[in-house]
Short mmCIF file of C-alpha atoms and ligand atoms in Angstrom, two decimals:
data_model
loop_
_atom_site.label_atom_id
_atom_site.label_comp_id
_atom_site.label_asym_id
_atom_site.label_seq_id
_atom_site.Cartn_x
_atom_site.Cartn_y
_atom_site.Cartn_z
CA MET A 169 -1.24 1.39 15.57
CA ASN A 170 0.03 -2.02 16.50
CA ASN A 171 3.31 -1.83 14.35
CA GLU A 172 5.20 -3.89 16.81
CA LYS A 173 2.99 -6.80 16.39
CA TYR A 174 3.17 -6.67 12.52
CA ILE A 175 7.13 -6.47 12.68
CA ARG A 176 7.31 -9.54 15.07
CA GLU A 177 5.01 -11.69 12.85
CA ALA A 178 6.62 -10.43 9.78
CA THR A 179 10.23 -11.20 11.16
CA ALA A 180 9.18 -14.79 12.19
CA HIS A 181 7.40 -15.18 8.72
CA PHE A 182 10.67 -13.86 6.79
CA GLU A 183 12.82 -16.23 8.99
CA ALA A 184 10.59 -19.09 7.74
CA LEU A 185 10.85 -18.12 4.25
CA LEU A 186 14.54 -17.92 4.24
CA LYS A 187 15.15 -21.19 6.05
CA ALA A 188 12.93 -22.85 3.53
CA GLN A 189 14.90 -21.11 0.73
CA LEU A 190 18.22 -22.00 2.05
CA ASN A 191 16.80 -25.73 2.14
CA ARG A 192 15.74 -25.52 -1.29
CA ALA A 193 19.28 -24.50 -2.18
CA GLU A 194 20.76 -27.09 -0.40
CA ARG A 195 18.39 -29.73 -1.89
CA MET A 196 19.62 -28.56 -5.30
CA LYS A 197 23.23 -29.26 -4.43
CA ASN A 198 22.33 -32.94 -3.44
CA ALA A 199 20.05 -33.59 -6.30
CA ALA A 200 20.05 -37.15 -7.62
CA PRO A 201 21.82 -37.50 -11.26
CA PRO A 202 19.27 -36.63 -14.04
CA LYS A 203 17.08 -39.30 -15.47
CA ASP A 204 17.82 -40.42 -19.06
CA PHE A 205 14.61 -39.84 -20.64
CA LEU A 206 16.09 -41.38 -23.81
CA SER A 207 16.57 -44.83 -22.40
CA LEU A 208 13.29 -45.64 -20.98
CA ASP A 209 11.95 -48.90 -22.08
CA THR A 210 8.37 -47.56 -21.35
CA ILE A 211 7.47 -43.80 -21.17
CA THR A 212 4.30 -42.94 -19.41
CA ILE A 213 2.60 -39.63 -20.88
CA GLY A 214 0.37 -38.21 -18.29
CA LEU A 215 -2.55 -36.03 -19.87
CA CYS A 216 -4.11 -33.65 -17.67
CA GLY A 217 -7.05 -31.63 -19.47
CA GLY A 218 -7.19 -28.83 -16.90
CA ASP A 219 -10.09 -26.11 -16.84
CA GLY A 220 -12.02 -24.13 -19.20
CA ILE A 221 -10.86 -24.82 -22.88
CA GLY A 222 -8.29 -27.26 -21.57
CA PRO A 223 -10.28 -30.43 -21.98
CA ILE A 224 -11.45 -29.47 -25.28
CA ILE A 225 -7.84 -28.98 -26.77
CA MET A 226 -6.65 -31.93 -24.84
CA THR A 227 -9.29 -34.32 -26.42
CA GLU A 228 -7.80 -33.26 -29.93
CA ALA A 229 -4.18 -33.66 -28.40
CA ARG A 230 -5.09 -37.22 -27.40
CA ARG A 231 -6.34 -38.21 -30.86
CA LEU A 232 -3.34 -36.55 -32.33
CA LEU A 233 -0.96 -38.78 -30.12
CA GLU A 234 -3.08 -41.91 -30.80
CA LYS A 235 -2.66 -41.53 -34.44
CA LEU A 236 1.08 -40.48 -34.45
CA LEU A 237 2.17 -43.05 -31.67
CA ALA A 238 0.02 -45.95 -32.86
CA ASP A 239 2.84 -48.37 -33.19
CA GLU A 240 4.36 -47.34 -29.76
CA LEU A 241 1.00 -47.72 -28.13
CA VAL A 242 0.36 -51.31 -29.31
CA SER A 243 4.11 -52.17 -28.52
CA GLY A 244 3.67 -50.76 -25.02
CA LYS A 245 6.70 -48.43 -25.38
CA VAL A 246 4.39 -45.62 -24.78
CA VAL A 247 1.56 -45.47 -22.22
CA LEU A 248 -1.01 -42.51 -22.33
CA LYS A 249 -2.62 -42.12 -18.81
CA ASP A 250 -5.45 -39.68 -18.55
CA ILE A 251 -5.09 -37.61 -15.10
CA GLU A 252 -8.56 -36.59 -13.77
CA GLY A 253 -8.73 -34.07 -10.89
CA LEU A 254 -6.66 -31.09 -11.85
CA THR A 255 -9.77 -28.97 -12.28
CA ILE A 256 -10.54 -25.86 -10.43
CA GLU A 257 -13.57 -27.67 -8.90
CA ASN A 258 -11.69 -30.45 -7.26
CA ARG A 259 -8.76 -28.11 -6.28
CA LEU A 260 -11.18 -25.82 -4.69
CA ALA A 261 -12.98 -28.68 -2.83
CA CYS A 262 -9.51 -30.09 -1.68
CA GLY A 263 -8.19 -26.57 -0.75
CA LYS A 264 -4.95 -27.24 -2.73
CA ALA A 265 -3.45 -26.05 -5.84
CA VAL A 266 -2.62 -29.62 -6.82
CA PRO A 267 -4.26 -32.20 -4.59
CA ASP A 268 -1.97 -34.86 -3.09
CA ASP A 269 -3.61 -37.72 -4.95
CA VAL A 270 -3.42 -35.82 -8.28
CA LEU A 271 0.13 -35.03 -7.46
CA ALA A 272 1.02 -38.73 -6.91
CA GLU A 273 -0.46 -39.78 -10.08
CA ILE A 274 1.42 -37.03 -12.11
CA LYS A 275 4.68 -38.41 -10.32
CA SER A 276 3.89 -41.89 -11.51
CA CYS A 277 4.33 -40.44 -15.23
CA ASP A 278 7.54 -39.66 -16.94
CA VAL A 279 6.18 -36.66 -18.84
CA ILE A 280 2.99 -34.52 -18.67
CA LEU A 281 0.97 -32.80 -21.39
CA LYS A 282 -1.28 -30.37 -19.60
CA GLY A 283 -3.93 -28.17 -20.36
CA PRO A 284 -4.28 -24.55 -18.96
CA THR A 285 -5.52 -24.31 -15.42
CA THR A 286 -7.39 -21.62 -13.74
CA THR A 287 -5.85 -19.76 -10.82
CA PRO A 288 -8.48 -18.11 -8.35
CA LYS A 289 -8.06 -14.46 -8.19
CA GLY A 290 -6.97 -13.20 -4.49
CA GLY A 291 -6.91 -15.53 -1.80
CA THR A 292 -3.91 -17.90 -1.08
CA MET A 293 -4.30 -20.52 -3.34
CA GLU A 294 -1.09 -20.90 -5.67
CA SER A 295 -1.21 -21.39 -9.32
CA ALA A 296 -1.30 -25.23 -10.07
CA ASN A 297 1.31 -24.47 -12.73
CA VAL A 298 3.58 -22.77 -10.13
CA THR A 299 2.92 -25.66 -7.54
CA LEU A 300 3.86 -28.31 -10.44
CA ARG A 301 6.82 -26.46 -11.32
CA ARG A 302 8.11 -26.33 -7.96
CA GLU A 303 7.05 -29.97 -6.83
CA LEU A 304 8.54 -31.52 -9.90
CA ASP A 305 11.65 -29.12 -9.96
CA LEU A 306 10.93 -28.16 -13.65
CA TYR A 307 13.45 -25.35 -13.82
CA ALA A 308 13.63 -24.57 -17.46
CA ASN A 309 10.81 -23.15 -19.28
CA VAL A 310 11.49 -23.52 -22.88
CA ARG A 311 9.40 -21.46 -25.39
CA PRO A 312 10.30 -21.53 -29.09
CA VAL A 313 8.86 -18.81 -31.35
CA THR A 314 9.45 -18.74 -35.19
CA VAL A 315 8.36 -16.39 -37.88
CA PRO A 316 9.98 -17.99 -40.77
CA GLU A 317 9.31 -15.51 -43.29
CA GLU A 318 10.93 -12.85 -41.14
CA GLY A 319 13.94 -14.90 -40.24
CA ILE A 320 12.89 -15.06 -36.54
CA ASP A 321 13.90 -18.04 -34.75
CA TRP A 322 13.81 -17.61 -31.15
CA MET A 323 14.28 -19.89 -28.27
CA PHE A 324 13.60 -18.62 -24.72
CA TYR A 325 15.07 -20.20 -21.68
CA ARG A 326 12.94 -18.82 -18.95
CA GLU A 327 13.95 -19.87 -15.32
CA ASN A 328 10.88 -21.54 -14.01
CA THR A 329 11.23 -22.24 -10.14
CA GLU A 330 12.66 -19.02 -8.63
CA GLY A 331 12.29 -15.13 -8.86
CA GLU A 332 9.15 -13.65 -7.79
CA TYR A 333 7.21 -16.67 -8.57
CA VAL A 334 8.54 -19.05 -5.55
CA LEU A 335 7.46 -16.60 -3.01
CA GLY A 336 4.52 -15.01 -4.75
CA SER A 337 1.93 -16.32 -2.34
CA SER A 338 3.83 -15.82 0.79
CA GLY A 339 4.26 -11.96 0.86
CA ILE A 340 3.41 -9.94 4.07
CA GLU A 341 0.71 -7.24 4.59
CA VAL A 342 0.05 -4.57 7.11
CA PRO A 343 -3.60 -4.00 6.51
CA ASP A 344 -4.46 -0.85 4.83
CA VAL A 345 -0.88 0.24 4.97
CA LEU A 346 1.48 -1.82 2.84
CA SER A 347 2.24 -5.06 1.11
CA MET A 348 5.50 -6.78 0.44
CA ASP A 349 6.28 -9.82 -1.88
CA PHE A 350 9.83 -11.39 -2.04
CA LYS A 351 11.83 -12.57 -5.00
CA VAL A 352 14.64 -15.02 -4.77
CA THR A 353 17.60 -16.24 -6.94
CA THR A 354 20.15 -18.98 -5.97
CA ASP A 355 23.59 -19.59 -7.48
CA ASP A 356 22.56 -23.19 -8.37
CA GLY A 357 19.16 -22.40 -9.79
CA THR A 358 20.78 -19.65 -12.02
CA ARG A 359 23.71 -21.82 -12.93
CA ARG A 360 21.39 -24.63 -14.08
CA ILE A 361 19.25 -22.78 -16.13
CA ALA A 362 22.20 -20.85 -17.83
CA ARG A 363 23.62 -24.14 -18.58
CA ALA A 364 20.62 -25.29 -20.22
CA ALA A 365 20.47 -22.33 -22.41
CA PHE A 366 23.95 -22.55 -23.49
CA GLU A 367 23.80 -26.16 -24.16
CA TYR A 368 21.09 -25.73 -26.33
CA ALA A 369 22.78 -22.89 -28.22
CA LYS A 370 25.92 -25.20 -28.66
CA ALA A 371 23.82 -28.12 -29.67
CA ASN A 372 21.96 -26.25 -32.19
CA GLY A 373 24.63 -23.99 -33.82
CA LYS A 374 23.54 -20.76 -32.16
CA THR A 375 26.09 -18.19 -31.80
CA SER A 376 24.68 -15.63 -29.37
CA VAL A 377 22.71 -15.73 -26.07
CA ALA A 378 20.94 -12.73 -24.62
CA ILE A 379 20.84 -12.67 -20.89
CA VAL A 380 17.86 -10.37 -20.07
CA THR A 381 17.42 -9.03 -16.55
CA LYS A 382 16.76 -5.69 -14.80
CA ALA A 383 20.06 -5.88 -12.84
CA ASN A 384 20.24 -1.92 -12.90
CA ILE A 385 17.34 -2.10 -10.25
CA MET A 386 17.08 -5.31 -8.76
CA LYS A 387 20.78 -5.38 -7.83
CA LYS A 388 20.95 -8.55 -5.72
CA THR A 389 18.91 -10.97 -7.47
CA ASP A 390 19.28 -9.72 -10.98
CA GLY A 391 22.72 -8.88 -10.39
CA LYS A 392 23.45 -12.38 -9.50
CA PHE A 393 21.42 -13.78 -12.51
CA SER A 394 23.53 -11.82 -14.83
CA LYS A 395 26.78 -12.58 -13.23
CA ILE A 396 26.41 -16.28 -13.20
CA CYS A 397 25.09 -16.61 -16.64
CA ASN A 398 28.17 -14.66 -17.79
CA GLU A 399 30.44 -17.11 -15.82
CA VAL A 400 28.59 -19.99 -17.44
CA ALA A 401 29.05 -18.11 -20.93
CA ALA A 402 32.86 -18.14 -20.47
CA GLU A 403 32.61 -21.97 -20.77
CA TYR A 404 31.35 -21.70 -24.34
CA PRO A 405 33.71 -19.91 -26.47
CA GLY A 406 31.86 -19.93 -29.76
CA ILE A 407 28.86 -18.28 -28.32
CA THR A 408 28.69 -14.54 -27.55
CA ALA A 409 26.65 -13.65 -24.37
CA GLU A 410 25.16 -10.10 -24.37
CA ASP A 411 23.46 -8.48 -21.18
CA TRP A 412 20.16 -6.65 -21.94
CA TYR A 413 17.55 -5.01 -19.80
CA ILE A 414 14.19 -6.46 -20.02
CA ASP A 415 12.61 -3.16 -20.99
CA ILE A 416 14.67 -2.43 -24.05
CA MET A 417 14.38 -6.09 -24.98
CA THR A 418 10.61 -5.79 -25.13
CA ALA A 419 11.16 -2.82 -27.37
CA ASN A 420 13.74 -4.88 -29.62
CA LEU A 421 11.07 -7.50 -30.29
CA VAL A 422 8.77 -5.03 -31.84
CA ASN A 423 11.62 -3.45 -33.57
CA LYS A 424 11.61 -5.30 -37.15
CA ALA A 425 14.75 -3.83 -38.04
CA ILE A 426 16.75 -5.82 -35.57
CA ARG A 427 14.84 -8.47 -33.97
CA SER A 428 15.70 -11.60 -36.03
CA GLN A 429 19.25 -11.17 -35.20
CA PHE A 430 18.35 -12.54 -31.58
CA GLN A 431 18.65 -16.18 -31.16
CA VAL A 432 18.67 -17.53 -27.53
CA PHE A 433 17.29 -15.81 -24.51
CA VAL A 434 17.93 -16.73 -20.84
CA LEU A 435 15.60 -14.89 -18.33
CA PRO A 436 14.60 -14.85 -14.70
CA ASN A 437 10.86 -16.14 -14.27
CA LEU A 438 8.70 -13.17 -14.28
CA TYR A 439 10.46 -11.34 -17.32
CA GLY A 440 10.49 -14.61 -18.91
CA ASP A 441 6.83 -15.00 -18.53
CA ILE A 442 5.88 -11.55 -19.70
CA ILE A 443 8.08 -11.52 -22.80
CA THR A 444 7.21 -15.07 -24.10
CA ASP A 445 3.65 -13.71 -24.38
CA GLU A 446 4.91 -10.96 -26.42
CA ALA A 447 6.93 -12.99 -28.54
CA ALA A 448 4.15 -15.58 -29.10
CA GLU A 449 1.86 -12.50 -30.05
CA ILE A 450 4.53 -11.87 -32.91
CA GLN A 451 4.43 -15.42 -33.93
CA GLY A 452 0.64 -15.19 -34.46
CA GLY A 453 -0.79 -15.04 -30.92
CA VAL A 454 -0.50 -16.79 -27.67
CA GLY A 455 -2.68 -19.76 -28.83
CA THR A 456 0.19 -20.68 -31.13
CA ALA A 457 2.92 -21.04 -28.79
CA GLY A 458 4.10 -24.19 -27.17
CA SER A 459 6.01 -24.37 -23.74
CA ALA A 460 7.97 -27.00 -22.26
CA ASN A 461 8.75 -27.09 -18.44
CA ILE A 462 12.05 -29.34 -18.02
CA GLY A 463 13.62 -30.86 -14.93
CA ASP A 464 16.16 -33.43 -14.46
CA HIS A 465 13.56 -36.00 -13.38
CA TYR A 466 10.17 -34.93 -14.86
CA ALA A 467 9.02 -32.63 -17.82
CA MET A 468 5.68 -31.08 -18.37
CA PHE A 469 4.66 -29.51 -21.67
CA GLU A 470 1.69 -27.05 -21.99
CA ALA A 471 -0.24 -24.65 -23.80
CA ILE A 472 1.19 -21.21 -22.99
CA HIS A 473 -2.33 -19.51 -22.99
CA GLY A 474 -4.86 -19.51 -20.01
CA SER A 475 -8.03 -21.43 -19.84
CA ALA A 476 -10.14 -18.73 -21.52
CA PRO A 477 -13.08 -18.44 -19.37
CA ARG A 478 -14.64 -15.77 -21.58
CA MET A 479 -14.55 -18.12 -24.58
CA ILE A 480 -16.66 -20.57 -22.28
CA GLU A 481 -19.11 -17.88 -21.15
CA ASP A 482 -19.56 -16.61 -24.84
CA GLY A 483 -20.22 -20.12 -26.08
CA LEU A 484 -16.98 -20.09 -28.06
CA ALA A 485 -15.18 -23.20 -26.32
CA ASP A 486 -15.61 -25.25 -29.51
CA TYR A 487 -13.58 -22.73 -31.43
CA ALA A 488 -10.40 -22.79 -29.02
CA ASN A 489 -7.32 -23.11 -31.01
CA PRO A 490 -5.40 -26.34 -30.04
CA SER A 491 -2.26 -25.32 -31.90
CA SER A 492 -0.54 -24.19 -28.63
CA ILE A 493 -1.05 -27.74 -27.05
CA PHE A 494 -0.03 -29.40 -30.36
CA LYS A 495 3.30 -27.78 -30.49
CA ALA A 496 3.69 -28.68 -26.62
CA ALA A 497 2.92 -32.40 -27.80
CA GLU A 498 5.72 -32.01 -30.35
CA MET A 499 8.15 -30.76 -27.85
CA LEU A 500 7.31 -33.48 -25.58
CA LEU A 501 7.93 -36.27 -28.30
CA ARG A 502 11.39 -34.51 -29.02
CA HIS A 503 12.27 -34.85 -25.21
CA ILE A 504 11.59 -38.46 -25.11
CA GLY A 505 13.71 -39.20 -27.93
CA LEU A 506 10.71 -39.73 -30.56
CA THR A 507 12.55 -37.48 -32.91
CA SER A 508 11.14 -38.67 -36.09
CA LYS A 509 7.55 -38.37 -34.75
CA ALA A 510 8.07 -34.88 -33.50
CA ASP A 511 9.38 -33.90 -37.05
CA LYS A 512 6.41 -35.40 -38.43
CA LEU A 513 4.06 -33.39 -36.22
CA ALA A 514 6.20 -30.25 -36.82
CA GLU A 515 5.83 -30.80 -40.40
CA ALA A 516 2.09 -31.21 -40.37
CA LEU A 517 1.74 -28.11 -38.25
CA ALA A 518 4.03 -25.97 -40.42
CA LEU A 519 1.92 -27.05 -43.41
CA CYS A 520 -1.46 -26.53 -41.61
CA CYS A 521 -0.61 -23.18 -39.64
CA ASP A 522 2.03 -21.35 -41.81
CA LYS A 523 1.49 -22.53 -45.35
CA GLU A 524 -1.72 -24.03 -46.60
CA LYS A 525 -4.15 -22.25 -44.00
CA LYS A 526 -6.99 -24.21 -45.43
CA VAL A 527 -8.54 -24.56 -41.92
CA VAL A 528 -8.23 -21.41 -39.67
CA VAL A 529 -9.01 -21.15 -35.99
CA THR A 530 -9.93 -17.58 -35.24
CA GLY A 531 -11.41 -18.30 -31.70
CA PHE A 532 -14.87 -17.15 -33.14
CA LYS A 533 -17.67 -18.76 -35.17
CA ASP A 534 -16.27 -17.18 -38.36
CA GLY A 535 -13.24 -19.76 -38.09
CA ASN A 536 -13.00 -23.31 -37.87
CA THR A 537 -13.55 -25.55 -34.73
CA CYS A 538 -10.79 -26.94 -32.65
CA LYS A 539 -11.90 -30.40 -33.78
CA GLU A 540 -11.95 -29.26 -37.51
CA PHE A 541 -8.41 -28.14 -37.32
CA ALA A 542 -7.15 -31.20 -35.54
CA ASP A 543 -8.95 -33.35 -38.10
CA TYR A 544 -6.99 -31.62 -40.80
CA VAL A 545 -3.53 -31.83 -38.78
CA ILE A 546 -4.14 -35.42 -38.20
CA SER A 547 -5.01 -35.94 -41.77
CA LYS A 548 -1.48 -34.78 -42.68
CA LEU A 549 0.54 -37.15 -40.15
C1 LIG B 35 2.67 -19.25 -18.19
C2 LIG B 35 1.52 -18.66 -17.37
C3 LIG B 35 1.70 -19.18 -15.95
C4 LIG B 35 2.82 -18.24 -15.52
C5 LIG B 35 0.51 -18.85 -15.13
C6 LIG B 35 -0.71 -19.39 -15.51
C7 LIG B 35 0.73 -19.18 -13.62
O1 LIG B 35 1.19 -17.29 -17.63
O2 LIG B 35 2.84 -20.33 -18.15
O3 LIG B 35 3.37 -18.29 -18.68
O4 LIG B 35 2.69 -17.02 -15.02
O5 LIG B 35 3.94 -18.73 -15.32
MG1 LIG B 36 2.54 -16.33 -18.87
#
């Protein structure tokens, strides 16, 4: 039928996408020097509850921060700012993944602790996470996974602003015939995530970084990712860089004979998304892993799980596990230089989650509630 019309429309659409991506690449080149989070006199922490079980776990995270940062809150070194409006109801009413006033409030903070946000299926509304990662240019998604008794100490550096995600809501469609989405990888975007991963490795005495792609298939984008990561690796003589394909790496993570040998991973966005859920499951479930979204000017810390609408429907919301958001809070404190507070929280979490296990959240009524677990962790601070 009217293929010519679709080709014309798609060509114009692609031209606009390419221009926007070239502009983004240009902006990256001309970016302002990074903010020094460690030298701020006052640090404003924005708290966004989000949807579903989000407000429930955030209530507990706030209580935890109030206890842990009691002195800093009194002296004014730290300010906690509640940010309302990042709810699915408000976002749908405004027709925006992150309404302008909410974004402005978020930008008035230095760092954000964020609960999960629901993304409507279908339609064109982007995920709020993806919007925030883009708007705040949070290019490194940092996800630690540890299983001490197995010697597993993994750190994932997932590229967070490119790949399939950046254009995932801008594909083209010829109705009833075909659909196409786009993936984009830039040189500067890859260089900055590679550098973040290798800097982490260097600062933490790690000796190897796995570069994980599917460069045998996605030759341009993943090919570039691998090439640039290897170039950056050459600047870190004590650290071995190894190329892996994502399929075999997902197998490696369930191979108990070899998995503890991996240390740091650097990956494009979508592979990083998938493999960090797998890794979190190995640690004890996606409810147990924290996630940091780091940029040069803002940083956002979040639970890696979703808003769990089924828990709400089944009346189990009070049984949501807050440990993922607690771990995110720990990463936040570390990022802003409150290291001893972060260590204190890490110790309490290790005690409550790994050692004592006196209070266990199962997500069901046979376990403890979110609040009971939080009381237990707070009592150890
Ligand atoms: C994550 C989540 C998000 C992602 C969703 C909620 C958009 O799965 O942080 O891993 O895909 O990045
Ligand atoms: Mg994910």
